[in-house]
Amino acid sequence: MASSFRPSISSFMLPSLSSCNPSQKFSLFHLGSGIRRFHNFGLKPSKFLRHDDDNCMRAKASGNTSSIAAPENALDWVKHDKRKMLHVVYRVGDLDKTIKFYTECLGMKVLRQRDMQEQRHTNAFLGYGPEDAHFAVELTYNYGIDKYDIGDGFGHFGLAVDDISRIVELVRAKGGKITREPMLVKGGNSVNAFIEDPDGYQFELLERAPSPEPLCKVMLRVCDLDRSIKFYEKAFGMELLRTQDYPESKKTIAILGYGPEEKSTVLELTYNYGVTKYDKGDAYAQFLYVHRLQLLQMMCTKLAKQLNLQEGRLLGNLDQYLT
């Protein structure tokens, strides 16, 4: 029997443009599943979206329009939206111990903390400034779990420091692990070192002049560099800043981001020659992007609720990292 479902216009009446503000918001959304839901029920995203000259979109149905930020083509919003990397999420076995290491050794500050008793986990957000202006880390402690498998897909975080020797000695004095002493980077004149936090996550210390974004990099290993680059360009509007091949180390890296590498947090993708599979483990969770155009998510969520469907999963890339 054919479905007689027909969404009401009122269900898509969202706040007007005048009520919107430029503050950035984040969303976790499986974009692909959301688009499919419109088509599965004979609905085209373009029927509800109209592009305006003010670089915003409006939800529409049967001639009635409600102003809201959004693009005519459901995927074009990636090109026009102002975005940044928001924070990275990963799991730790001892929250207090990890917080102490990050604050005392790496100079981070606790930005906020929340205890989700019903979900049996606690989150702590740390960084070097307000979340709306700086990249941050979100530590997740799940009640009763004191150890995770990091796997070999996640690489490391990059941390820009102005005195690498001082940080290394501080980490050493606090009982931290130095996995590589300060040394000149091959083929360059910069100095780096590697340290390990209490849960085994690696941090690359990069000696630089004072940076507006100290937490400057997230490195992930991928199996198909070209396809991964295209994914982050098309799905998240990231710009390919540079690529570099290291034949002696049998690897190629690609740096992507939303601004200059020396002033913002970037994503480093590493392809190791011939490696076609990585163990993702269960420790690294995902990283989040922040954006202002959220109509597509809101509309799909409303539609899913009307149809009593489960909300979309997090968006997964080619290497199955959640974003």
Short mmCIF file of C-alpha atoms in Angstrom, two decimals:
data_model
loop_
_atom_site.label_atom_id
_atom_site.label_comp_id
_atom_site.label_asym_id
_atom_site.label_seq_id
_atom_site.Cartn_x
_atom_site.Cartn_y
_atom_site.Cartn_z
CA MET A 1 0.00 0.00 0.00
CA ALA A 2 1.42 3.35 -1.00
CA SER A 3 2.34 5.71 1.79
CA SER A 4 0.10 8.75 2.13
CA PHE A 5 2.72 10.65 4.16
CA ARG A 6 2.94 14.31 3.25
CA PRO A 7 5.04 16.67 5.37
CA SER A 8 3.22 19.74 6.61
CA ILE A 9 4.57 23.14 5.71
CA SER A 10 4.67 24.12 9.36
CA SER A 11 7.15 21.37 10.09
CA PHE A 12 9.72 23.23 8.03
CA MET A 13 9.00 26.70 9.38
CA LEU A 14 12.32 27.55 11.00
CA PRO A 15 13.57 30.75 12.67
CA SER A 16 13.72 33.77 10.41
CA LEU A 17 16.99 35.22 9.18
CA SER A 18 16.53 38.22 11.43
CA SER A 19 16.56 35.95 14.45
CA CYS A 20 19.80 34.28 13.38
CA ASN A 21 23.14 35.54 14.62
CA PRO A 22 26.63 35.02 13.24
CA SER A 23 27.73 32.88 16.17
CA GLN A 24 29.07 29.60 14.92
CA LYS A 25 27.43 26.32 15.85
CA PHE A 26 28.50 22.75 15.35
CA SER A 27 26.67 19.70 14.20
CA LEU A 28 27.40 16.01 13.85
CA PHE A 29 25.45 14.76 10.90
CA HIS A 30 25.54 11.94 8.37
CA LEU A 31 25.05 14.14 5.33
CA GLY A 32 24.68 11.25 2.90
CA SER A 33 21.92 9.54 4.84
CA GLY A 34 20.09 12.82 5.23
CA ILE A 35 20.05 13.49 1.51
CA ARG A 36 18.88 9.95 0.81
CA ARG A 37 15.94 10.35 3.16
CA PHE A 38 14.56 13.18 1.07
CA HIS A 39 14.84 11.16 -2.13
CA ASN A 40 13.51 7.97 -0.54
CA PHE A 41 10.22 9.72 0.13
CA GLY A 42 9.96 11.57 -3.16
CA LEU A 43 11.32 14.80 -1.71
CA LYS A 44 14.07 16.82 -3.33
CA PRO A 45 16.16 19.07 -1.09
CA SER A 46 15.91 21.77 -3.75
CA LYS A 47 12.12 21.85 -3.31
CA PHE A 48 12.61 23.22 0.17
CA LEU A 49 15.69 25.35 -0.43
CA ARG A 50 16.11 28.57 -2.38
CA HIS A 51 19.40 30.42 -2.76
CA ASP A 52 19.35 34.14 -2.02
CA ASP A 53 21.75 36.94 -2.90
CA ASP A 54 22.75 37.32 0.74
CA ASN A 55 24.58 33.96 0.54
CA CYS A 56 21.90 32.33 2.66
CA MET A 57 19.15 29.89 1.90
CA ARG A 58 15.48 29.85 2.65
CA ALA A 59 13.25 26.93 3.45
CA LYS A 60 10.21 26.92 1.20
CA ALA A 61 7.11 24.90 0.44
CA SER A 62 4.06 25.66 -1.72
CA GLY A 63 5.08 29.28 -2.15
CA ASN A 64 5.40 30.03 1.56
CA THR A 65 8.93 30.96 2.60
CA SER A 66 10.60 30.98 5.99
CA SER A 67 13.97 32.72 6.06
CA ILE A 68 16.90 30.62 7.20
CA ALA A 69 20.51 30.16 6.21
CA ALA A 70 20.93 27.36 3.59
CA PRO A 71 22.03 26.67 -0.12
CA GLU A 72 19.96 25.64 -3.14
CA ASN A 73 22.11 22.63 -3.84
CA ALA A 74 22.30 20.58 -0.66
CA LEU A 75 26.06 20.11 -1.11
CA ASP A 76 26.96 23.67 -2.17
CA TRP A 77 26.82 24.92 1.43
CA VAL A 78 30.28 23.37 1.93
CA LYS A 79 31.73 25.84 -0.58
CA HIS A 80 30.13 28.97 0.88
CA ASP A 81 30.14 28.27 4.61
CA LYS A 82 32.75 29.71 6.95
CA ARG A 83 34.25 26.78 8.83
CA LYS A 84 36.97 25.81 11.25
CA MET A 85 38.12 22.69 13.02
CA LEU A 86 36.38 22.74 16.39
CA HIS A 87 37.74 19.96 18.56
CA VAL A 88 38.94 16.37 18.55
CA VAL A 89 37.29 13.70 20.70
CA TYR A 90 39.08 10.72 22.22
CA ARG A 91 38.75 8.37 25.17
CA VAL A 92 40.97 8.21 28.23
CA GLY A 93 41.24 5.76 31.12
CA ASP A 94 41.99 8.22 33.94
CA LEU A 95 40.47 11.64 33.37
CA ASP A 96 42.05 13.39 36.36
CA LYS A 97 45.52 12.10 35.51
CA THR A 98 45.21 13.17 31.88
CA ILE A 99 43.90 16.62 32.80
CA LYS A 100 46.82 17.08 35.20
CA PHE A 101 49.31 16.13 32.47
CA TYR A 102 47.78 18.49 29.91
CA THR A 103 47.54 21.44 32.28
CA GLU A 104 50.86 21.06 34.11
CA CYS A 105 53.04 19.84 31.23
CA LEU A 106 51.42 21.25 28.10
CA GLY A 107 49.96 24.43 29.53
CA MET A 108 46.35 23.76 28.53
CA LYS A 109 43.38 25.06 30.48
CA VAL A 110 40.20 23.23 31.41
CA LEU A 111 37.53 25.04 29.40
CA ARG A 112 34.52 23.12 30.67
CA GLN A 113 33.51 19.75 32.04
CA ARG A 114 30.25 17.79 32.07
CA ASP A 115 29.20 14.58 33.76
CA MET A 116 26.60 12.53 31.87
CA GLN A 117 25.47 10.12 34.56
CA GLU A 118 22.70 8.49 32.53
CA GLN A 119 25.15 7.80 29.69
CA ARG A 120 27.83 6.85 32.24
CA HIS A 121 30.57 9.08 30.95
CA THR A 122 32.30 12.39 31.69
CA ASN A 123 33.67 14.88 29.16
CA ALA A 124 36.38 17.46 29.74
CA PHE A 125 37.27 20.13 27.18
CA LEU A 126 40.79 21.55 27.27
CA GLY A 127 42.67 24.01 25.11
CA TYR A 128 44.49 27.31 24.89
CA GLY A 129 41.56 29.67 24.63
CA PRO A 130 37.79 29.93 24.10
CA GLU A 131 36.34 27.17 21.94
CA ASP A 132 34.81 29.60 19.47
CA ALA A 133 38.29 30.88 18.61
CA HIS A 134 40.63 27.95 19.29
CA PHE A 135 40.89 24.26 18.56
CA ALA A 136 40.35 22.09 21.64
CA VAL A 137 40.49 18.50 22.84
CA GLU A 138 37.48 16.71 24.28
CA LEU A 139 38.48 13.92 26.66
CA THR A 140 35.87 11.24 27.27
CA TYR A 141 35.98 9.02 30.34
CA ASN A 142 33.55 6.09 30.29
CA TYR A 143 32.74 4.84 33.77
CA GLY A 144 34.75 1.78 34.73
CA ILE A 145 36.94 1.61 31.61
CA ASP A 146 40.59 2.32 32.35
CA LYS A 147 42.30 1.30 29.11
CA TYR A 148 41.77 1.62 25.36
CA ASP A 149 43.41 0.38 22.20
CA ILE A 150 44.67 3.38 20.23
CA GLY A 151 45.41 1.27 17.16
CA ASP A 152 47.75 2.45 14.42
CA GLY A 153 45.45 4.60 12.28
CA PHE A 154 45.56 7.64 14.53
CA GLY A 155 48.97 9.29 14.36
CA HIS A 156 49.52 12.22 16.69
CA PHE A 157 48.62 15.76 17.64
CA GLY A 158 50.85 18.70 16.77
CA LEU A 159 51.66 21.28 19.44
CA ALA A 160 53.48 24.52 18.60
CA VAL A 161 55.81 25.67 21.40
CA ASP A 162 58.37 28.46 21.59
CA ASP A 163 60.86 26.54 23.78
CA ILE A 164 60.83 22.84 22.98
CA SER A 165 63.63 21.92 25.39
CA ARG A 166 61.77 23.43 28.33
CA ILE A 167 58.59 21.45 27.57
CA VAL A 168 60.52 18.21 27.10
CA GLU A 169 62.32 18.63 30.43
CA LEU A 170 59.05 19.51 32.15
CA VAL A 171 57.42 16.36 30.78
CA ARG A 172 60.43 14.33 31.89
CA ALA A 173 60.34 15.83 35.39
CA LYS A 174 56.64 14.99 35.70
CA GLY A 175 57.32 11.37 34.82
CA GLY A 176 56.09 11.65 31.24
CA LYS A 177 57.46 9.65 28.34
CA ILE A 178 59.74 11.18 25.71
CA THR A 179 59.52 9.06 22.57
CA ARG A 180 61.89 11.24 20.54
CA GLU A 181 64.31 13.81 21.87
CA PRO A 182 64.44 17.28 20.25
CA MET A 183 66.16 17.15 16.86
CA LEU A 184 66.26 18.93 13.52
CA VAL A 185 63.52 17.92 11.12
CA LYS A 186 64.92 16.13 8.08
CA GLY A 187 65.29 18.45 5.13
CA GLY A 188 64.53 21.56 7.16
CA ASN A 189 65.80 23.87 9.86
CA SER A 190 63.01 23.42 12.40
CA VAL A 191 63.18 21.36 15.59
CA ASN A 192 60.64 18.81 16.78
CA ALA A 193 60.25 16.16 19.48
CA PHE A 194 57.65 13.54 20.39
CA ILE A 195 56.11 12.89 23.78
CA GLU A 196 53.40 10.53 24.98
CA ASP A 197 50.52 11.31 27.33
CA PRO A 198 49.35 8.94 30.12
CA ASP A 199 47.05 7.07 27.70
CA GLY A 200 49.65 6.62 24.99
CA TYR A 201 48.55 9.42 22.64
CA GLN A 202 51.49 10.96 20.81
CA PHE A 203 52.17 14.70 20.67
CA GLU A 204 54.63 16.18 18.21
CA LEU A 205 56.21 19.29 19.70
CA LEU A 206 57.07 21.83 16.99
CA GLU A 207 59.36 24.71 17.92
CA ARG A 208 57.88 27.88 16.44
CA ALA A 209 57.42 31.53 17.21
CA PRO A 210 54.36 32.15 19.42
CA SER A 211 51.35 30.85 17.50
CA PRO A 212 47.70 31.98 17.66
CA GLU A 213 46.77 28.27 17.53
CA PRO A 214 49.17 26.18 19.68
CA LEU A 215 47.20 22.96 19.14
CA CYS A 216 48.08 23.09 15.49
CA LYS A 217 47.67 19.65 13.92
CA VAL A 218 45.87 16.30 13.91
CA MET A 219 47.59 13.51 11.98
CA LEU A 220 45.72 10.49 10.62
CA ARG A 221 47.05 7.65 8.48
CA VAL A 222 45.11 6.83 5.31
CA CYS A 223 45.22 4.10 2.68
CA ASP A 224 44.37 6.14 -0.43
CA LEU A 225 45.74 9.66 -0.21
CA ASP A 226 44.18 11.06 -3.38
CA ARG A 227 40.67 9.85 -2.52
CA SER A 228 41.00 11.06 1.07
CA ILE A 229 42.08 14.52 -0.10
CA LYS A 230 39.05 14.73 -2.39
CA PHE A 231 36.78 13.63 0.46
CA TYR A 232 37.90 16.39 2.80
CA GLU A 233 37.82 18.97 0.02
CA LYS A 234 34.32 18.09 -1.16
CA ALA A 235 32.62 17.08 2.09
CA PHE A 236 34.16 19.70 4.37
CA GLY A 237 35.40 22.40 2.03
CA MET A 238 38.97 22.06 3.24
CA GLU A 239 41.81 23.46 1.16
CA LEU A 240 44.81 21.37 0.19
CA LEU A 241 47.66 23.50 1.53
CA ARG A 242 50.56 21.32 0.45
CA THR A 243 51.77 17.78 -0.19
CA GLN A 244 55.22 16.36 0.39
CA ASP A 245 56.78 13.04 -0.53
CA TYR A 246 59.43 11.35 1.62
CA PRO A 247 60.88 8.51 -0.50
CA GLU A 248 63.45 7.59 2.16
CA SER A 249 60.68 7.10 4.72
CA LYS A 250 58.36 5.61 2.10
CA LYS A 251 55.50 7.96 2.82
CA THR A 252 53.62 10.95 1.43
CA ILE A 253 51.78 13.56 3.48
CA ALA A 254 49.04 16.03 2.64
CA ILE A 255 48.19 19.08 4.74
CA LEU A 256 44.60 20.39 4.59
CA GLY A 257 42.92 23.19 6.47
CA TYR A 258 40.85 26.36 6.47
CA GLY A 259 43.69 28.83 6.73
CA PRO A 260 47.47 29.25 6.72
CA GLU A 261 49.30 26.34 8.32
CA GLU A 262 51.22 28.59 10.69
CA LYS A 263 48.08 30.32 12.00
CA SER A 264 45.42 27.61 12.25
CA THR A 265 44.85 23.94 13.06
CA VAL A 266 45.39 21.64 10.11
CA LEU A 267 44.73 18.03 9.23
CA GLU A 268 47.75 15.98 8.17
CA LEU A 269 47.01 12.84 6.17
CA THR A 270 49.86 10.35 5.95
CA TYR A 271 50.07 7.64 3.32
CA ASN A 272 52.67 4.93 3.96
CA TYR A 273 53.67 3.21 0.73
CA GLY A 274 51.79 -0.03 0.17
CA VAL A 275 49.74 0.02 3.39
CA THR A 276 46.09 -0.72 2.62
CA LYS A 277 44.62 -1.21 6.08
CA TYR A 278 44.96 0.23 9.58
CA ASP A 279 43.67 -0.85 12.95
CA LYS A 280 41.46 2.00 14.22
CA GLY A 281 41.32 0.70 17.79
CA ASP A 282 38.64 2.02 20.12
CA ALA A 283 40.27 5.08 21.68
CA TYR A 284 40.13 7.80 19.02
CA ALA A 285 36.55 8.95 18.45
CA GLN A 286 36.24 11.82 15.95
CA PHE A 287 37.00 15.43 15.24
CA LEU A 288 34.35 18.09 14.76
CA TYR A 289 33.98 21.03 12.43
CA VAL A 290 32.06 24.18 13.18
CA HIS A 291 29.81 25.89 10.64
CA ARG A 292 26.91 28.31 10.46
CA LEU A 293 24.70 26.86 7.74
CA GLN A 294 22.68 24.14 9.43
CA LEU A 295 19.36 24.07 7.64
CA LEU A 296 20.00 20.74 5.97
CA GLN A 297 20.64 19.04 9.28
CA MET A 298 17.62 20.67 10.92
CA MET A 299 15.30 19.74 8.06
CA CYS A 300 16.49 16.14 7.89
CA THR A 301 16.21 15.77 11.65
CA LYS A 302 12.64 17.09 11.58
CA LEU A 303 11.74 14.79 8.71
CA ALA A 304 13.31 11.81 10.46
CA LYS A 305 11.27 12.50 13.58
CA GLN A 306 8.06 12.70 11.55
CA LEU A 307 8.86 9.36 9.97
CA ASN A 308 9.98 7.90 13.29
CA LEU A 309 13.41 7.21 11.81
CA GLN A 310 16.66 7.05 13.68
CA GLU A 311 18.73 10.20 13.25
CA GLY A 312 21.69 9.90 10.90
CA ARG A 313 25.00 8.54 12.04
CA LEU A 314 28.15 10.57 12.23
CA LEU A 315 29.75 11.23 8.88
CA GLY A 316 32.48 8.67 8.19
CA ASN A 317 35.21 9.18 5.63
CA LEU A 318 36.91 6.68 3.35
CA ASP A 319 39.15 5.40 6.14
CA GLN A 320 36.22 5.16 8.58
CA TYR A 321 37.33 8.02 10.82
CA LEU A 322 34.27 9.76 12.24
CA THR A 323 33.94 13.49 11.74
#
